[in-house]
Coordinates of N, CA and C and ligand atoms in Angstrom, one line a residue:
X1 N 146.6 210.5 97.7 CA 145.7 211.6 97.7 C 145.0 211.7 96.3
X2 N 143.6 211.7 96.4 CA 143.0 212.2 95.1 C 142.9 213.4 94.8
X3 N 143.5 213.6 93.6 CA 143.4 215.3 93.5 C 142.2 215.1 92.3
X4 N 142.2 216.9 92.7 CA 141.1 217.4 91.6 C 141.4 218.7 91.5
X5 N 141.7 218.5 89.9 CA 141.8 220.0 89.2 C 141.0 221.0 88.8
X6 N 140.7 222.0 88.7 CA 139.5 222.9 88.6 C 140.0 223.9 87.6
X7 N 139.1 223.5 86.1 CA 139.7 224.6 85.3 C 138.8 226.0 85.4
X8 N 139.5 227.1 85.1 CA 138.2 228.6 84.9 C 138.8 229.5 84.3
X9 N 137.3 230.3 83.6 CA 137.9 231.4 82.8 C 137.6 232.6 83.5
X10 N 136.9 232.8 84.4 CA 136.5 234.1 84.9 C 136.0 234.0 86.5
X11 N 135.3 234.5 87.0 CA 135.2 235.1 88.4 C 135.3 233.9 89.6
X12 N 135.2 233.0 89.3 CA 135.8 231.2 90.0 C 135.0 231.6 91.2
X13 N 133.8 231.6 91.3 CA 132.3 231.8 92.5 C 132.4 230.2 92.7
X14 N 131.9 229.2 91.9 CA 131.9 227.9 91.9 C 133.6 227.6 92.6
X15 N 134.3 227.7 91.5 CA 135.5 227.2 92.3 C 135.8 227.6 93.9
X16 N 135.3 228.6 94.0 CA 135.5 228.8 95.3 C 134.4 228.4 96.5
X17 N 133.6 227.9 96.2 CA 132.4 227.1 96.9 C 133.3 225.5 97.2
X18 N 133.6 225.4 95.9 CA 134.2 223.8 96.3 C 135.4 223.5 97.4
X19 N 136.2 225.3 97.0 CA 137.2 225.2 97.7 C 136.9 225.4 99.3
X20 N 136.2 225.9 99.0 CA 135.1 226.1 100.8 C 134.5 224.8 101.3
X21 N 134.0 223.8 100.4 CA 133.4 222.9 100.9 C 134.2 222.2 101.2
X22 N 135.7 221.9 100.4 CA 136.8 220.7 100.6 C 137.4 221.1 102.0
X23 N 137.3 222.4 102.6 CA 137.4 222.7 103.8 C 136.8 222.7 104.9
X24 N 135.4 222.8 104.7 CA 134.5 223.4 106.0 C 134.1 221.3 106.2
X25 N 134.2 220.6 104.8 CA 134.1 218.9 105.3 C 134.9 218.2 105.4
X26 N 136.2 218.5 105.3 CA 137.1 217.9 105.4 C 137.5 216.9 104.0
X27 N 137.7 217.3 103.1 CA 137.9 216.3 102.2 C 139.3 215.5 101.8
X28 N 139.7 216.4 102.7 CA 141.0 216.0 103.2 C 141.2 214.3 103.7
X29 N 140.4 214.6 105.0 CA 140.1 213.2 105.9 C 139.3 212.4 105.1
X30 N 138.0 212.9 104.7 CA 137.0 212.3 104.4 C 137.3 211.1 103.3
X31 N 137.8 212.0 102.7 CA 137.9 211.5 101.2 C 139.4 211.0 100.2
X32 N 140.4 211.7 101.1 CA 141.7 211.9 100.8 C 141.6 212.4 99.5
X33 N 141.3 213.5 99.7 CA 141.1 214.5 98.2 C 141.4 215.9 98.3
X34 N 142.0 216.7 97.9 CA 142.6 218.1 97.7 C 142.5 218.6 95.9
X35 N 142.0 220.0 96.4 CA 141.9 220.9 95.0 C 143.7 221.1 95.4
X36 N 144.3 220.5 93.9 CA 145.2 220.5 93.7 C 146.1 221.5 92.9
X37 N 145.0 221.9 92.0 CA 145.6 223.4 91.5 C 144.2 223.7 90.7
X38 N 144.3 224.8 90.2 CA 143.4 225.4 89.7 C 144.0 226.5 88.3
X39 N 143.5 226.3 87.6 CA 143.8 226.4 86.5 C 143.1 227.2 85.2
X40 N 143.5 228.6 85.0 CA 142.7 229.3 84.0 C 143.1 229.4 82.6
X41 N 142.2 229.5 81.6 CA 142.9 229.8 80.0 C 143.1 231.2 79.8
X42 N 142.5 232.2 80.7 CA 142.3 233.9 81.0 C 143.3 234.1 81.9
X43 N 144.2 234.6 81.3 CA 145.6 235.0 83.0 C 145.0 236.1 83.4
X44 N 143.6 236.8 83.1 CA 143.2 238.1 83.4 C 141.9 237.7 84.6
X45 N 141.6 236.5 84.5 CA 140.3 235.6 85.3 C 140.4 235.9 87.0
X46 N 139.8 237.2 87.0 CA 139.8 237.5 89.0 C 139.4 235.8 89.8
X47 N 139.2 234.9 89.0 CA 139.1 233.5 90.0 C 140.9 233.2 90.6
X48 N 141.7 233.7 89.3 CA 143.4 232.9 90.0 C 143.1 234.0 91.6
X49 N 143.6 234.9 91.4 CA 143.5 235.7 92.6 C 143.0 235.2 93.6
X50 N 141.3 235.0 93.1 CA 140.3 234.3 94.8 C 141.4 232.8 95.4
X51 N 141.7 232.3 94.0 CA 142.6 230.7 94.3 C 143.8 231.0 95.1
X52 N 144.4 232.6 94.6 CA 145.8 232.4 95.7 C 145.9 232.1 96.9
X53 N 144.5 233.5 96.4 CA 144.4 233.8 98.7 C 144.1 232.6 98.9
X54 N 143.7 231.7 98.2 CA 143.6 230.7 99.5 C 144.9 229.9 99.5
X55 N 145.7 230.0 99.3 CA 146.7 229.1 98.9 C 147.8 228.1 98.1
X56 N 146.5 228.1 96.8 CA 145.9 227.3 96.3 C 147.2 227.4 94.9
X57 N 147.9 226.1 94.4 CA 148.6 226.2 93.3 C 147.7 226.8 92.2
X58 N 147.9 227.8 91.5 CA 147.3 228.0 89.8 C 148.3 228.1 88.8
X59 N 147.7 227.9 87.7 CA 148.4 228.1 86.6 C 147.4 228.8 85.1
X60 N 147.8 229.1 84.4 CA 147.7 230.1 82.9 C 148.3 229.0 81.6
X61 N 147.0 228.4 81.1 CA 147.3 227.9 79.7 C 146.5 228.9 78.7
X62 N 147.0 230.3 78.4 CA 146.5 231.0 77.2 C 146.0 230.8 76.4
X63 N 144.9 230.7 76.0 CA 144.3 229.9 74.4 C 144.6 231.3 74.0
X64 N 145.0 232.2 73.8 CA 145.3 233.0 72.9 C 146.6 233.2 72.2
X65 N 147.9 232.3 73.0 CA 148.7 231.8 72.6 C 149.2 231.3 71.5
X66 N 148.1 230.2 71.4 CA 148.1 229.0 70.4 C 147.4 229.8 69.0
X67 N 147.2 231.1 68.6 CA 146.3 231.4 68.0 C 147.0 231.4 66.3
X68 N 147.9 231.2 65.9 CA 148.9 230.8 65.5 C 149.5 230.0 64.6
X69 N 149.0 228.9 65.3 CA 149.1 227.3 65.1 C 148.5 227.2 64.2
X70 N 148.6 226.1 63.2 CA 147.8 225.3 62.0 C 146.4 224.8 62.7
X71 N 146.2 224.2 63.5 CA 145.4 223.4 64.5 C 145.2 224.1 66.0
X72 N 144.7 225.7 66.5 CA 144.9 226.2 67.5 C 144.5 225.1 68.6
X73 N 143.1 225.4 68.3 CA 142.4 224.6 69.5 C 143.2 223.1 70.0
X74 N 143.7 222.1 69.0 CA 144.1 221.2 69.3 C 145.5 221.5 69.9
X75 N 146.3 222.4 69.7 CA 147.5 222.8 70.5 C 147.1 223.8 72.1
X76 N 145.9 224.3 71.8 CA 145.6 224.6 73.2 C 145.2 223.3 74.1
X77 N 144.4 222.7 73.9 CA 143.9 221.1 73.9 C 144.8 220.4 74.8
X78 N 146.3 220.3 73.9 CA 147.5 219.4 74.3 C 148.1 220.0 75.5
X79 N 147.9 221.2 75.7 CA 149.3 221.8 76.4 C 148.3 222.3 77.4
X80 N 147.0 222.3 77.5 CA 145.9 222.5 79.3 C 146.4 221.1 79.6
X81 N 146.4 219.9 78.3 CA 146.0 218.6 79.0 C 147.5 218.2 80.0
X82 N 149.1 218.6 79.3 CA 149.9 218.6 79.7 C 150.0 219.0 81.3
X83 N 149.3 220.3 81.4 CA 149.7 220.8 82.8 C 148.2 220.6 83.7
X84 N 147.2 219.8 83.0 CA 146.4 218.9 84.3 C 147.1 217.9 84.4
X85 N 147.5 217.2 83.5 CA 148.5 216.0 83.8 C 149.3 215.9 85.1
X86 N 150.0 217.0 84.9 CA 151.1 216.8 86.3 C 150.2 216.3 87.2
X87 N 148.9 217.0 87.8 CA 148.6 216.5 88.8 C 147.5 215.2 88.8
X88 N 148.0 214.5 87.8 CA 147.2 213.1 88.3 C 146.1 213.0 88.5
X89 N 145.3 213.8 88.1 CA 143.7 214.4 89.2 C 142.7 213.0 89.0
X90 N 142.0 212.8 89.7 CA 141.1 211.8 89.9 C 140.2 212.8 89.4
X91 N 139.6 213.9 89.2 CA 138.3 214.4 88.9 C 139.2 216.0 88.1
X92 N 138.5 216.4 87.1 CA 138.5 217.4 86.2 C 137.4 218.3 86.2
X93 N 137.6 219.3 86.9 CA 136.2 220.1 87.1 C 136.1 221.3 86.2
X94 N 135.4 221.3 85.5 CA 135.1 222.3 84.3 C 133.8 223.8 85.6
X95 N 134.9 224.8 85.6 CA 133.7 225.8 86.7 C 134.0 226.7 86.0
X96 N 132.7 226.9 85.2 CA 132.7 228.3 84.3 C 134.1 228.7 83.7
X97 N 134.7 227.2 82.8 CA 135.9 227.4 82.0 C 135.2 227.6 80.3
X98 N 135.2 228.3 79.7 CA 134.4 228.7 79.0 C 135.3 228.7 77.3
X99 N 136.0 227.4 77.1 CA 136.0 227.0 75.7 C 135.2 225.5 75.8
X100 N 135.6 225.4 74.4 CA 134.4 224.0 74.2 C 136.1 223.0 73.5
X101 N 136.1 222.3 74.1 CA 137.1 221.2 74.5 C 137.1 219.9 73.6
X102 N 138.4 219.2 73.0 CA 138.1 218.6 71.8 C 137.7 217.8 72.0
X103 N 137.2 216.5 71.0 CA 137.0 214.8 71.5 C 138.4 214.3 72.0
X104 N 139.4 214.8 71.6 CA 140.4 213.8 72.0 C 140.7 214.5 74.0
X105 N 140.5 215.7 73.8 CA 140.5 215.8 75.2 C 139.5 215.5 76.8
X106 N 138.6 214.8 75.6 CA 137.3 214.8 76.6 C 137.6 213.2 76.7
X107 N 137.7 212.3 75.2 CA 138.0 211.1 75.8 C 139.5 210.6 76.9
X108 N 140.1 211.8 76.9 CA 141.4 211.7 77.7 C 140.7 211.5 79.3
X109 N 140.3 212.5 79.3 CA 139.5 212.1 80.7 C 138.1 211.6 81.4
X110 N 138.3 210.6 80.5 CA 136.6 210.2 79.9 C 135.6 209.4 81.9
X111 N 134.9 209.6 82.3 CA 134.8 209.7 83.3 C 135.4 210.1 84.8
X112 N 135.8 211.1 84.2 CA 136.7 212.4 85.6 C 136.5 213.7 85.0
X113 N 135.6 214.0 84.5 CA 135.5 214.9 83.5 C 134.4 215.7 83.6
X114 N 134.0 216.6 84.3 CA 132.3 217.4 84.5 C 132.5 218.8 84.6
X115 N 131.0 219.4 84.4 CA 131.0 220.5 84.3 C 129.7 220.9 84.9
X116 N 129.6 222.0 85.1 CA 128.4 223.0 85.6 C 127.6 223.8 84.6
X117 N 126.3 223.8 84.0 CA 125.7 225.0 83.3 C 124.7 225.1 83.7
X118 N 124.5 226.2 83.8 CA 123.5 227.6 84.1 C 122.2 227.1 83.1
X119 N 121.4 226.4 83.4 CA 120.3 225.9 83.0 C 119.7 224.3 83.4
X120 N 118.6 224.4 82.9 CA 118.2 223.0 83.4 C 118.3 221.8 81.8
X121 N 119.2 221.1 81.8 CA 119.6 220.6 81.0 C 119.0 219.5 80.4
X122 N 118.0 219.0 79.3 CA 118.7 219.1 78.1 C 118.1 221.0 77.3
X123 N 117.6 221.4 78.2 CA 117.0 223.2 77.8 C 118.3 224.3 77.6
X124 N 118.2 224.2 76.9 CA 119.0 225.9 77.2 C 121.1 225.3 76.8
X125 N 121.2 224.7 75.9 CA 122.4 224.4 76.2 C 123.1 225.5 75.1
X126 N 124.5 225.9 75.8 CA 124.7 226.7 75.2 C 125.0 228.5 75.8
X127 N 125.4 229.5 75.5 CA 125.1 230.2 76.1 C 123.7 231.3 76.0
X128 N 123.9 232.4 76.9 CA 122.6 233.5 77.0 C 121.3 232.4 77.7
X129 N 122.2 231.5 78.8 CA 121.0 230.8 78.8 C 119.7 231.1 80.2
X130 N 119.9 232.3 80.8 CA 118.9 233.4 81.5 C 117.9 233.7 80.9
X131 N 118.9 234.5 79.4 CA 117.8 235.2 78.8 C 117.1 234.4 77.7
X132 N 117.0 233.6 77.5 CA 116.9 232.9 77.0 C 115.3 231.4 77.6
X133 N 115.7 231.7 79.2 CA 114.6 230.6 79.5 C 113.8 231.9 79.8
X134 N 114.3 233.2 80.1 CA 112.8 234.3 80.6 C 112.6 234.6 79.0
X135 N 112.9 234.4 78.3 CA 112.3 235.1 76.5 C 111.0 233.7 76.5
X136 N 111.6 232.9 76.9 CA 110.7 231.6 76.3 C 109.6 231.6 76.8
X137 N 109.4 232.0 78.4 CA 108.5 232.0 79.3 C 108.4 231.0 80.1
X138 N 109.8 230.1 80.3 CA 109.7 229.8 81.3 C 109.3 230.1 83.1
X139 N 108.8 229.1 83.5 CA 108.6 229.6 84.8 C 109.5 228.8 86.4
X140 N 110.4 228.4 85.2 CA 111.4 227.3 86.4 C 113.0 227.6 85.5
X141 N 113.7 227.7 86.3 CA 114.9 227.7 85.5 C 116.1 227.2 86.6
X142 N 117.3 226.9 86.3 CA 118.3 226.2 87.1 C 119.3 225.6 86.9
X143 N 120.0 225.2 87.3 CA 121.4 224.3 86.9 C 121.5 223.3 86.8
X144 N 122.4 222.5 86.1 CA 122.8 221.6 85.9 C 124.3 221.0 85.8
X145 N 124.5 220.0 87.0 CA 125.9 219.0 86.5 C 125.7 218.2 85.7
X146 N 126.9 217.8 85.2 CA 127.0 217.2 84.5 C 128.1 216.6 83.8
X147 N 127.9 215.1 83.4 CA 129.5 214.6 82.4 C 129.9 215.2 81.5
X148 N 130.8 214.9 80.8 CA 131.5 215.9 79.7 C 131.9 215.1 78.8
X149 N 131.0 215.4 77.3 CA 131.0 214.4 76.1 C 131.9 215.4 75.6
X150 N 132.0 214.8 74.3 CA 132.1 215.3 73.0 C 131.2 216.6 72.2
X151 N 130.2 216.1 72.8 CA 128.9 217.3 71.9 C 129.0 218.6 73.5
X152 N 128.8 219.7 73.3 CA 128.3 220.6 73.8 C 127.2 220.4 75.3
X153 N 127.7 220.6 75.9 CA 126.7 220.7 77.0 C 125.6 219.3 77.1
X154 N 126.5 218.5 76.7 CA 125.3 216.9 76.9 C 126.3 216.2 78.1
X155 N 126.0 214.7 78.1 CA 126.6 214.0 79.0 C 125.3 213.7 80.3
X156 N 126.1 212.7 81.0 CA 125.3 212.1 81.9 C 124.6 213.3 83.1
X157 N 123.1 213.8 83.4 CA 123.1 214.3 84.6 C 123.5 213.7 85.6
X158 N 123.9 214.5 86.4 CA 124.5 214.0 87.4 C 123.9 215.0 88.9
X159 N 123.5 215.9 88.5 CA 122.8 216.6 89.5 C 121.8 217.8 88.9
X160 N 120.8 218.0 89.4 CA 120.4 219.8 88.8 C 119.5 220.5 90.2
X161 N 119.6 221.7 90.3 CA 118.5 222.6 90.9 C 117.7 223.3 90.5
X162 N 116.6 223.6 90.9 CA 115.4 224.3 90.3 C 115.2 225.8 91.0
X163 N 114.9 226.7 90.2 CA 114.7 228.1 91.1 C 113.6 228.4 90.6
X164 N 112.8 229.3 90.5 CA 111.3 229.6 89.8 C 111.6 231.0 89.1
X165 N 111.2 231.3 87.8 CA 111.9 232.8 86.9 C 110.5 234.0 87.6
X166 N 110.9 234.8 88.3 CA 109.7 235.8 88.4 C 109.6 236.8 87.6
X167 N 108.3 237.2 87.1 CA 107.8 238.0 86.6 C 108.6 239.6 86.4
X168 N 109.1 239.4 87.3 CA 110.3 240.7 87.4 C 111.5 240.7 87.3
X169 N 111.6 239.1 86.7 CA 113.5 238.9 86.7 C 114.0 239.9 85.1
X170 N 115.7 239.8 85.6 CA 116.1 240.0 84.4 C 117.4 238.7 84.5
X171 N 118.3 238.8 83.3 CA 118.8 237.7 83.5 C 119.9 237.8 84.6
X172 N 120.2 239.2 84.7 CA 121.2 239.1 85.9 C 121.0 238.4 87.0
X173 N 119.3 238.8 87.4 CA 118.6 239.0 88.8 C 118.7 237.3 88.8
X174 N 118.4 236.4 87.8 CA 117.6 235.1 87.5 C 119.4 234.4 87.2
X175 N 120.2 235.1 87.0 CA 121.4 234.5 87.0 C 122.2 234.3 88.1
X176 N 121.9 235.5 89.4 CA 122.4 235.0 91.0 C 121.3 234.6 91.5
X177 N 120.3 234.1 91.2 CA 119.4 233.3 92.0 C 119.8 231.6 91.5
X178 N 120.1 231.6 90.0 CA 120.8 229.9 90.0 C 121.9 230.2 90.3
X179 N 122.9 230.9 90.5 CA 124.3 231.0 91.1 C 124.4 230.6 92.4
X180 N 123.5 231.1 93.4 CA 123.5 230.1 94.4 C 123.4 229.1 95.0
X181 N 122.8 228.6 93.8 CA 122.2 226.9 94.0 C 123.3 226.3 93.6
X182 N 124.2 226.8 92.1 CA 125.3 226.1 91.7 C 126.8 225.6 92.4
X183 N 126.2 226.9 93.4 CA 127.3 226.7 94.7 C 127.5 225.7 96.2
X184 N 125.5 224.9 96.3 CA 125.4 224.1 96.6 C 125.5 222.4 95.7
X185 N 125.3 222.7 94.7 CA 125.1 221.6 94.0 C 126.1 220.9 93.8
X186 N 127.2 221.5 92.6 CA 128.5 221.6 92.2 C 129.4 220.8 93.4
X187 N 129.7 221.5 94.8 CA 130.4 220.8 95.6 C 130.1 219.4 96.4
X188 N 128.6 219.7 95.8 CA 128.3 218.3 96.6 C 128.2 216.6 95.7
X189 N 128.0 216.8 94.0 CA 128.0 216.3 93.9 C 129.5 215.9 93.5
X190 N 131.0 217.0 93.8 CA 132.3 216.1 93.5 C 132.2 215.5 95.1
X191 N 132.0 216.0 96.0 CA 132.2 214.9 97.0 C 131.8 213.7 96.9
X192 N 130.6 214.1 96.3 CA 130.1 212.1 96.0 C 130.5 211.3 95.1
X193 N 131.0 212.1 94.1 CA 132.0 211.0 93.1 C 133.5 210.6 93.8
X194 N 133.8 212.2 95.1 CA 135.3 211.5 95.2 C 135.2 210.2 96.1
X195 N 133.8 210.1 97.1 CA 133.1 209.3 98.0 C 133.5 208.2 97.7
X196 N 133.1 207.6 96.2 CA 132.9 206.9 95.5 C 133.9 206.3 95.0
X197 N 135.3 206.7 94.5 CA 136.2 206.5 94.2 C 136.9 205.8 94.6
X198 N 137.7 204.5 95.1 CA 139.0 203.9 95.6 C 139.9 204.9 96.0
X199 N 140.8 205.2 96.8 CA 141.7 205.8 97.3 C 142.8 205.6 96.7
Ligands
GRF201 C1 128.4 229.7 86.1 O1 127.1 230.3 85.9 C2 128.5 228.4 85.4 O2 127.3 227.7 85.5 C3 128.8 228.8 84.0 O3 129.7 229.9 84.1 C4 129.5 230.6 85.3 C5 130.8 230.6 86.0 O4 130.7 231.5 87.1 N1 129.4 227.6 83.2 P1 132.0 231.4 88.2 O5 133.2 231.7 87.4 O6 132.0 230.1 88.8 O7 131.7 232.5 89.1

């Protein structure tokens, strides 16, 4: 079975799209792939919750824990990477997990490794990135997948959607209009990487 881990820090809308989609297509059969656990740095993140009800293993690596340490980040780093470890995951899904992750942990999982942001990428990397494309004047704004380097919000596209910013948005309004696309996007393209994969 290919697993895939799904890390998150807050409301897990994405994660739960995927977890909808590995069900309503079977990714089970299709693909011999299962969200394996799901996994937040926030033990306060209403996403574990949406993950129980479904079933779904989760776990709590505290980055507030480590705060402490000589080296936080890299002891937070070691000890997420420890407990995605267990599960072997053929894919690392970054869904609105919201630290910025070391080189040694990015080369650890150096093509199984993606993420989702709320813009059309290489624009807007970073966050406030709503307010940010309606300040500019954009008139298209959207998501983007994508690999997971080293630098901040770069890496290979791998998928994006377009929405159009109206005249009347604000960033909320302009942030559930790409939220829904992200929930198309996101699930479709892990199925195509797990597609893709050897068994
Ligand atoms: C999404 O907009 C995602 O693009 C960004 O953080 C948000 C997470 O939302 N990285 P959710 O937790 O999936 O609902």
């Amino acid at each position: 079975m290919k697993n895939v881990v799904i890390l998150i820090s807050g409301g897990g809308s994405n994660m739960a799209a995927i977890v909808r989609a590995a069900q309503r297509d079977d990714w089970a059969g299709r693909y011999q792939a299962q969200v394996a656990a799901v996994i937040s740095n926030k033990p306060e993140a209403p996403g574990l919750v949406l993950a129980q009800e479904q079933g779904l293993t989760t776990a709590v690596v505290n980055h507030q824990a480590f705060a402490h340490e000589t080296d936080p980040r890299a002891a937070f780093d070691a000890a997420l990477m420890a407990a995605v470890d267990q599960y072997q995951p053929s894919l690392v899904v970054l869904a609105g997990f919201m630290r910025i992750l070391t080189p040694g942990f990015v080369a650890h999982y150096a093509g199984r490794l993606i993420n989702i942001h709320p813009s059309l990428l290489p624009a807007f990397t970073g966050l406030h990135t709503h307010q940010r494309a309606i300040d500019a004047g954009c008139q298209f704004a959207g998501a983007t997948v994508h690999r997971v380097t080293a630098e901040l919000d770069h890496g290979e596209i791998l998928a994006q959607a377009v929405v159009p910013v109206l005249p009347t948005d604000t960033a909320g309004l302009l942030a559930a209009r790409v939220m829904t696309q992200e929930h198309l996007i996101f699930p479709r393209v892990i199925a195509q990487l797990l597609a893709s994969m050897p068994g």
